[in-house]
Short mmCIF file of C-alpha atoms in Angstrom, two decimals:
data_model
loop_
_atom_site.label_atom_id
_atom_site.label_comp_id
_atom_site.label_asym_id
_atom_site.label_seq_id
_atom_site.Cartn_x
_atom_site.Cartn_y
_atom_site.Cartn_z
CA UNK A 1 24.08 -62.36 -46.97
CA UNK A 2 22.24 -59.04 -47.55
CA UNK A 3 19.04 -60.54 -48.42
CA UNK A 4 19.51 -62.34 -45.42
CA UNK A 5 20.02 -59.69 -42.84
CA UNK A 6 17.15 -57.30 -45.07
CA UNK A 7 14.76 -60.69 -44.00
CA UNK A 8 16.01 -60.74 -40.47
CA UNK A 9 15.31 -56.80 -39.45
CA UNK A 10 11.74 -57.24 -41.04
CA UNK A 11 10.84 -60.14 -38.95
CA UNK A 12 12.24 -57.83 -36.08
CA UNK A 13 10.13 -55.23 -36.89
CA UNK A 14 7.23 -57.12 -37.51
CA UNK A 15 7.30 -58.52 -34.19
CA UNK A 16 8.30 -55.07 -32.55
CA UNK A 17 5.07 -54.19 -34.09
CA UNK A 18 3.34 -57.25 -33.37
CA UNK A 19 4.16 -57.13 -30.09
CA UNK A 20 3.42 -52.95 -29.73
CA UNK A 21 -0.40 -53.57 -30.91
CA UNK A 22 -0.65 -56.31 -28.04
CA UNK A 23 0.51 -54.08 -25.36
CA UNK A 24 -1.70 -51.23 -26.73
CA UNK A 25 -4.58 -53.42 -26.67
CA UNK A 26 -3.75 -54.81 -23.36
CA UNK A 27 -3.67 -51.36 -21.94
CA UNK A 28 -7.31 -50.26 -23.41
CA UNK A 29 -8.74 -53.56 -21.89
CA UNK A 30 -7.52 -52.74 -18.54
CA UNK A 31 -8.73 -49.15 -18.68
CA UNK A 32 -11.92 -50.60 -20.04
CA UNK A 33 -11.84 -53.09 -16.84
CA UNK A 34 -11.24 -49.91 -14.79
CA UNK A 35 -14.28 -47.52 -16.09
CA UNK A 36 -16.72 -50.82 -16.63
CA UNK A 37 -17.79 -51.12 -12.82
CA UNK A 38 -18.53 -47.10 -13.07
CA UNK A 39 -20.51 -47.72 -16.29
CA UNK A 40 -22.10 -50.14 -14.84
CA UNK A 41 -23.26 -48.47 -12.17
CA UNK A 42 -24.12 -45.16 -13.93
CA UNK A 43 -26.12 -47.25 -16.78
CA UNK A 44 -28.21 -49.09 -13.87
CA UNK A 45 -29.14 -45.79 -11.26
CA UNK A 46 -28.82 -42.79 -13.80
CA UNK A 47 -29.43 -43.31 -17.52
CA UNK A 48 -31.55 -46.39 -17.25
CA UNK A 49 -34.17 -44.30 -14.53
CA UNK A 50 -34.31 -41.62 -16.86
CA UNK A 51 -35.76 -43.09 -19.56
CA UNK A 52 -38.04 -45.02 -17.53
CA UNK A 53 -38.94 -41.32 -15.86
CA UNK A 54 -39.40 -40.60 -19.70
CA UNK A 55 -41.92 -43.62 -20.03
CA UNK A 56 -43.77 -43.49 -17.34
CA UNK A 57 -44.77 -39.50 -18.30
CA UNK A 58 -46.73 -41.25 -21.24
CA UNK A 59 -48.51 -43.70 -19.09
CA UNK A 60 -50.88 -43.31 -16.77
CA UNK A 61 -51.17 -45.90 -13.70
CA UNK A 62 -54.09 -47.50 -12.94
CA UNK A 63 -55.06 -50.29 -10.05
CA UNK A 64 -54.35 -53.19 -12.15
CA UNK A 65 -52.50 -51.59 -15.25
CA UNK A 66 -50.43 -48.60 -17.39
CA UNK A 67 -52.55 -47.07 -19.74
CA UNK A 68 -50.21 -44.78 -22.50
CA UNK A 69 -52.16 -41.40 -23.09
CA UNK A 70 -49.25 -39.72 -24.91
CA UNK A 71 -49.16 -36.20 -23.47
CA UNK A 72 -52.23 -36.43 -21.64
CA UNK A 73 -50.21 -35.62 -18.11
CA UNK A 74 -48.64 -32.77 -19.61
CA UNK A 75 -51.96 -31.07 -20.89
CA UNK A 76 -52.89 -31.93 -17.07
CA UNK A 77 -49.92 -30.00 -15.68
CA UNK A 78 -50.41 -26.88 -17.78
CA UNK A 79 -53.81 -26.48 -17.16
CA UNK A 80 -53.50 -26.50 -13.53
CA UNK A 81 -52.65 -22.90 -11.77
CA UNK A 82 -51.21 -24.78 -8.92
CA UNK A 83 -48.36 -26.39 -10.92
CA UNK A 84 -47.95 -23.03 -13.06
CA UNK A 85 -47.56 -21.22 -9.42
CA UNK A 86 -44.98 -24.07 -8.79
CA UNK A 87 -42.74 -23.17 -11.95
CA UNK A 88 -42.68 -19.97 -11.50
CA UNK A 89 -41.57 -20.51 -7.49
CA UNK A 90 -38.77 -22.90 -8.55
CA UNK A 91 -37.54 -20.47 -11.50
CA UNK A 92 -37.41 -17.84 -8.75
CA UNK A 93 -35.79 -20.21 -5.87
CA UNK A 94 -33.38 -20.87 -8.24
CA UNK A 95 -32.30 -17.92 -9.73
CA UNK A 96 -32.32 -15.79 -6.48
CA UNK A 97 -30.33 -18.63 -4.79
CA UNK A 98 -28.14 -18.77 -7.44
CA UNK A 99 -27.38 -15.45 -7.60
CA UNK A 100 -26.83 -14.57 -3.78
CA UNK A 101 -24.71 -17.73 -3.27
CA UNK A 102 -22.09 -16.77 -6.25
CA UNK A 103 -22.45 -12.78 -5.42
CA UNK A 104 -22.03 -13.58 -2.24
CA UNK A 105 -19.32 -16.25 -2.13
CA UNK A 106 -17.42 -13.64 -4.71
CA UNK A 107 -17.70 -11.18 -2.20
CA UNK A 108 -16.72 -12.91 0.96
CA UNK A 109 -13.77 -14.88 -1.27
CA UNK A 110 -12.19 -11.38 -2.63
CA UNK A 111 -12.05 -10.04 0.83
CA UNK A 112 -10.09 -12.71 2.54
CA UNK A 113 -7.79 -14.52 -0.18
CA UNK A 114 -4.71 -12.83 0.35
CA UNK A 115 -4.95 -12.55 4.48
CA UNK A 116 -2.98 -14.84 6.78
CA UNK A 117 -3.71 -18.48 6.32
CA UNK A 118 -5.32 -18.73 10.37
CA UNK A 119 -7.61 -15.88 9.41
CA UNK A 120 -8.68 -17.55 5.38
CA UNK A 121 -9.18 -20.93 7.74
CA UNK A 122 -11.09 -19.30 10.48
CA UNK A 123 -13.42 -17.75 7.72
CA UNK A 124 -14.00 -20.61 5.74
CA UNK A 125 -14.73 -23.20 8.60
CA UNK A 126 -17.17 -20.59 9.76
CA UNK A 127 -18.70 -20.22 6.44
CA UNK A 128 -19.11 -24.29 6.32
CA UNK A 129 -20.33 -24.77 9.43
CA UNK A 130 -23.91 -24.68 8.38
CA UNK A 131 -23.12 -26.80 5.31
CA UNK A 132 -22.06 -30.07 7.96
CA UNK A 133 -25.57 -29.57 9.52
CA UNK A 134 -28.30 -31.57 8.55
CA UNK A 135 -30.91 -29.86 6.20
CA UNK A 136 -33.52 -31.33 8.61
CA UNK A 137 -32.05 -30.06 11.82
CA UNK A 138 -31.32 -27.14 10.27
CA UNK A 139 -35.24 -26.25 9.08
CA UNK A 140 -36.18 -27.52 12.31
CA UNK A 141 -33.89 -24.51 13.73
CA UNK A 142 -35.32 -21.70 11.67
CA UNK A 143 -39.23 -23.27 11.94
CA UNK A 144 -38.60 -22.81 16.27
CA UNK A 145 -37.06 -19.39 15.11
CA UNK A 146 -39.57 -18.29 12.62
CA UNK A 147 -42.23 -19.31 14.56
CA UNK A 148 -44.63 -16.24 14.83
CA UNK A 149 -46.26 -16.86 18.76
CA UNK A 150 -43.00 -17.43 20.52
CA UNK A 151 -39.61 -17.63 17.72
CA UNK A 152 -36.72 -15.23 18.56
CA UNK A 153 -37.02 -13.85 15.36
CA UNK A 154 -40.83 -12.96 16.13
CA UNK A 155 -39.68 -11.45 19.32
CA UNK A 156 -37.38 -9.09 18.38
CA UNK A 157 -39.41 -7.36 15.61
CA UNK A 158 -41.77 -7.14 17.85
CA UNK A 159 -39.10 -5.19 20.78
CA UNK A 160 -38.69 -3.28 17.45
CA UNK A 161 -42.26 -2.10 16.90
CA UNK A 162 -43.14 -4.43 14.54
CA UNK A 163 -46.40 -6.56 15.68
CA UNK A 164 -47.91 -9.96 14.72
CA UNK A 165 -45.11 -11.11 12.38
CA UNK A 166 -45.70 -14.25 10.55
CA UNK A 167 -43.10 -14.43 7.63
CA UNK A 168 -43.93 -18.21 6.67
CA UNK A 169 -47.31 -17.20 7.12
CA UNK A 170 -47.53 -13.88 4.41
CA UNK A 171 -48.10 -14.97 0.52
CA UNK A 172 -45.65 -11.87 0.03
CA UNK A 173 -42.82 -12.93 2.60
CA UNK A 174 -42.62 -16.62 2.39
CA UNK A 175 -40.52 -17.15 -0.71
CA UNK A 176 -38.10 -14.59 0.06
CA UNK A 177 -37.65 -16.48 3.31
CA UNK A 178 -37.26 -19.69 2.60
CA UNK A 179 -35.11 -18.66 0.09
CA UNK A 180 -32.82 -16.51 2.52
CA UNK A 181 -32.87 -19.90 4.69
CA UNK A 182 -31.10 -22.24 2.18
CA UNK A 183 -28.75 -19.57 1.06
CA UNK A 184 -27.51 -19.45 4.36
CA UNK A 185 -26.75 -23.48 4.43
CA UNK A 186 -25.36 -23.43 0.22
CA UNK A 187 -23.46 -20.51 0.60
CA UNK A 188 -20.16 -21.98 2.70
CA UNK A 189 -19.34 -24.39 0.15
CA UNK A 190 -19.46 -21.54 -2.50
CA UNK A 191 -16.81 -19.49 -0.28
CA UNK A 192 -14.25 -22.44 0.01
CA UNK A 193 -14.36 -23.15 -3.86
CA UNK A 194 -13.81 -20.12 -4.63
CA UNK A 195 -10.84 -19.13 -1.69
CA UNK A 196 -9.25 -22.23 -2.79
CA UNK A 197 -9.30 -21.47 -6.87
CA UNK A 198 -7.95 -17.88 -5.71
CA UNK A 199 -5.53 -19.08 -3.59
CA UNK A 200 -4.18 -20.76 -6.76
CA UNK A 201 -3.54 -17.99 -8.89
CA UNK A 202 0.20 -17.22 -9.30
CA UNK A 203 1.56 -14.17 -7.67
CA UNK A 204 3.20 -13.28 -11.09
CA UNK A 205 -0.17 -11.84 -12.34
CA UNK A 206 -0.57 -9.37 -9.13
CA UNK A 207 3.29 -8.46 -8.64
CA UNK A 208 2.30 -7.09 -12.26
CA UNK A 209 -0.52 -5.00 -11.47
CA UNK A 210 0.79 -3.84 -8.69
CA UNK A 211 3.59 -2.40 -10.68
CA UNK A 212 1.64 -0.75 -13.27
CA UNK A 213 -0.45 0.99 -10.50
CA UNK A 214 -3.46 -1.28 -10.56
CA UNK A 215 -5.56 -1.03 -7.33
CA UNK A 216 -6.81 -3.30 -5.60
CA UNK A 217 -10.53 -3.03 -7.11
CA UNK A 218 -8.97 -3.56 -10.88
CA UNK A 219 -7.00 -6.49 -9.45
CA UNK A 220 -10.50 -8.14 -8.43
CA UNK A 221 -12.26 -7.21 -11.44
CA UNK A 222 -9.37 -8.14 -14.09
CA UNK A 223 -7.51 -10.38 -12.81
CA UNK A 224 -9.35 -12.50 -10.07
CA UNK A 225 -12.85 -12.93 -11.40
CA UNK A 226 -12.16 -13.50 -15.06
CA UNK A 227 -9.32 -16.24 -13.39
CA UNK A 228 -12.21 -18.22 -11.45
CA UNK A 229 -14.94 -18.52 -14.38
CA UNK A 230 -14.38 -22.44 -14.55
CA UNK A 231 -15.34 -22.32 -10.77
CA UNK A 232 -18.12 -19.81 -11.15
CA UNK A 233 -19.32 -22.41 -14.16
CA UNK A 234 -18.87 -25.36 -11.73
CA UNK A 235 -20.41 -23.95 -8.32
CA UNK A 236 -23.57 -22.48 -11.20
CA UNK A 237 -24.59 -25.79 -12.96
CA UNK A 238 -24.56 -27.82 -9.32
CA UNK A 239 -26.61 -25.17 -7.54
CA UNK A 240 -29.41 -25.03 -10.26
CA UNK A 241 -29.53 -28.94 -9.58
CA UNK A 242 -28.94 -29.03 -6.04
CA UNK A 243 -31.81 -26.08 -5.99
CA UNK A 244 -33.86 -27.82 -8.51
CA UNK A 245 -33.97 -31.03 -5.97
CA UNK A 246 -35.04 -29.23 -2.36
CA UNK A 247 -37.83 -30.79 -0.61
CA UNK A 248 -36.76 -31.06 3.10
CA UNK A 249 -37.13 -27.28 3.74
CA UNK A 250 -40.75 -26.61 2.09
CA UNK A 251 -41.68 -29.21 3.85
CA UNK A 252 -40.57 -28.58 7.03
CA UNK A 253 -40.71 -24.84 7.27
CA UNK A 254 -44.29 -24.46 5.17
CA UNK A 255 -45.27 -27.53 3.17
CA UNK A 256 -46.31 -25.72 -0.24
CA UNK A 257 -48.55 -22.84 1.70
CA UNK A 258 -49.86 -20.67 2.17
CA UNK A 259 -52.66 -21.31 0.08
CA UNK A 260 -50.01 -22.78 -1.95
CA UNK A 261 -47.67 -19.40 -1.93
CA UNK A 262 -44.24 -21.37 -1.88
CA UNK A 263 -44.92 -24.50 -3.36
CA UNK A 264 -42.29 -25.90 -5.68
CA UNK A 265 -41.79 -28.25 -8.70
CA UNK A 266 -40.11 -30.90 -6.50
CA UNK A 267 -43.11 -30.49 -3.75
CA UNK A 268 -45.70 -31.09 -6.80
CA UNK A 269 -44.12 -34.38 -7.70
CA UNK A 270 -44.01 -35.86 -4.04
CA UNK A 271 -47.66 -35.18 -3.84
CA UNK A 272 -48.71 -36.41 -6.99
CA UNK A 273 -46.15 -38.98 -6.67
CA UNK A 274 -46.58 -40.39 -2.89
CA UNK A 275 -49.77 -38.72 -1.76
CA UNK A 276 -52.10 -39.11 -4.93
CA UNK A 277 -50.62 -41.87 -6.09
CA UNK A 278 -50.13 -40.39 -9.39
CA UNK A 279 -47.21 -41.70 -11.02
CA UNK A 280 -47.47 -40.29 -14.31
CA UNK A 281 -47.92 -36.63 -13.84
CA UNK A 282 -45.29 -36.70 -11.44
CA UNK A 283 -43.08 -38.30 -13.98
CA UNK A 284 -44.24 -36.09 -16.34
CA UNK A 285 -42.94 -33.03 -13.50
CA UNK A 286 -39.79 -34.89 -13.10
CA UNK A 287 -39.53 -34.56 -17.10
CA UNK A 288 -39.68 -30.70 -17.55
CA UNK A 289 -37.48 -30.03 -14.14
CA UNK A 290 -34.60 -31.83 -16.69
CA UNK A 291 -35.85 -29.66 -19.05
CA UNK A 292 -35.94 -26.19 -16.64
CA UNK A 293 -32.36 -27.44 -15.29
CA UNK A 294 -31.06 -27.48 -19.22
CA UNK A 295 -32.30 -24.60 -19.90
CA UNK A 296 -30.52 -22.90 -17.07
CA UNK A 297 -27.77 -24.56 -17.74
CA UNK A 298 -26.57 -24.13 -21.16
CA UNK A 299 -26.65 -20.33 -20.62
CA UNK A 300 -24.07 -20.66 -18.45
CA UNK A 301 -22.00 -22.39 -20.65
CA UNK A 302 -21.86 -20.70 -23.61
CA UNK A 303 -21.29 -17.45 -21.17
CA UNK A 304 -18.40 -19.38 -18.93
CA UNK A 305 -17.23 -21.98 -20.85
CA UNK A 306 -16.11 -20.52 -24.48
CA UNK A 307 -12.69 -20.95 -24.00
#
């Protein structure tokens, strides 16, 4: 009778076992199912463009054929000053857009997270308003406003005592505008990311301060700043790509002048690419902007993300 029952519970627990694995398994296929369409999707328009943006740096294009010359394009890009100008105006774009929208943002963020909820939403729809606009309405905007014969902005330097203005005309002037121009449309999303990461801090960690005599500048600097590193990570990384990737307002607002003064990386490959008809330098652009973007990158990562 023993052996008996000893046989029965192992078959039971076989099949309890048996029957375990199945339902694992059937739960990682339907996950599987779930991700595949995604996978799908980010193998066909993402990784599988890349390499072929790869490729095509090697090749050059011809009327009836690709003809590889290995780094040929690249030797082409370094030895002209007009893409060298170009690196250095994207390095700067980004890193002074960059820097305004999270010093900024910071700013705007500490001074309004802990007022009445009407006054944080006033500030923060405010802030996004220029976000909602079109990038091409918006350029159109500042180009009437900019514009050095009859623009507003013209007009009053000049009630000012400041004649013949041009500021997307001046080799000295033009970067620093167009820069100030997208800041003003990238910062408002900056602003709610970080309100919104503040605004989820518990109370427990001021009530403390606050009872160990902590003002309110060692509250910002201890408490809320270190708290919203994963956001100042975050909103870091996807301006240096979102950065990396403006076209609409160079050429709107100057179209790489003057005399090629604000000419960018991403401006370089749509003329090689769609003006020239030069597929593999532009590629071969394409190539080191993934490079430029990594390299701002993984900075920021191994300053924001160690723990």
């Amino acid at each position: 009778m023993e052996v008996s029952k000893h046989k029965v519970v192992g078959k039971e627990k076989k099949k309890w076992f048996t029957r375990s694995k199945r339902e694992e398994l059937k739960e990682e296929l339907i996950g599987y199912g779930f991700v595949l369409p995604q996978l799908i999707l980010f193998i066909m328009f993402i990784a599988y463009p890349v390499l072929e943006g790869f490729k095509m740096s090697l090749f050059q294009q011809t009327y009836v054929d690709e003809v590889f010359v290995g780094f040929e394009n690249y030797r082409q890009l370094f030895s002209d000053p007009v893409f060298i100008k170009s690196v250095f105006n994207t390095v700067l774009f980004v890193v002074g857009i960059v820097a305004l929208t999270l010093i900024f943002g910071l700013f705007v963020a500490t001074a309004i997270y802990d007022k009445s909820s009407k006054y944080v939403s006033f500030i923060r729809g405010s802030y996004y308003l220029p976000v909602m606009i079109s990038i091409v309405v918006m350029s159109m905007v500042w180009n009437f406003l900019l514009n050095p014969s009859n623009g507003l902005i013209s007009y009053l330097f000049e009630q000012v005592g400041v004649h013949d203005i041009n500021l997307l005309g001046s080799k000295t002037w033009v970067m620093p505008t167009i820069i100030f121009v997208t800041f003003i449309g990238n910062v408002g999303q900056s602003i709610i990311l970080y309100v919104a990461a503040m605004i989820g801090i518990p109370m427990d960690y001021f009530e403390a301060a606050e009872i160990d005599g902590a003002t309110r500048w060692q509250r910002i600097t201890k408490i809320l700043i270190p708290l919203v590193r994963p956001t100042t990570l975050y909103l870091t990384i996807i301006n240096i790509i979102a950065v990396l990737k403006i076209f609409v307002v160079i050429q709107l607002l100057t179209g790489g002048g003057p005399n090629n003064a604000s000419v960018t990386m991403m401006y370089y490959l749509y003329q090689n690419a769609f003006v020239y008809n030069n597929t593999g330098v532009a590629a071969a652009v394409g190539v080191l902007m993934f490079i430029i973007a990594l390299a701002l990158s993984i900075p920021q990562f191994k300053t924001f993300g160690k723990k």
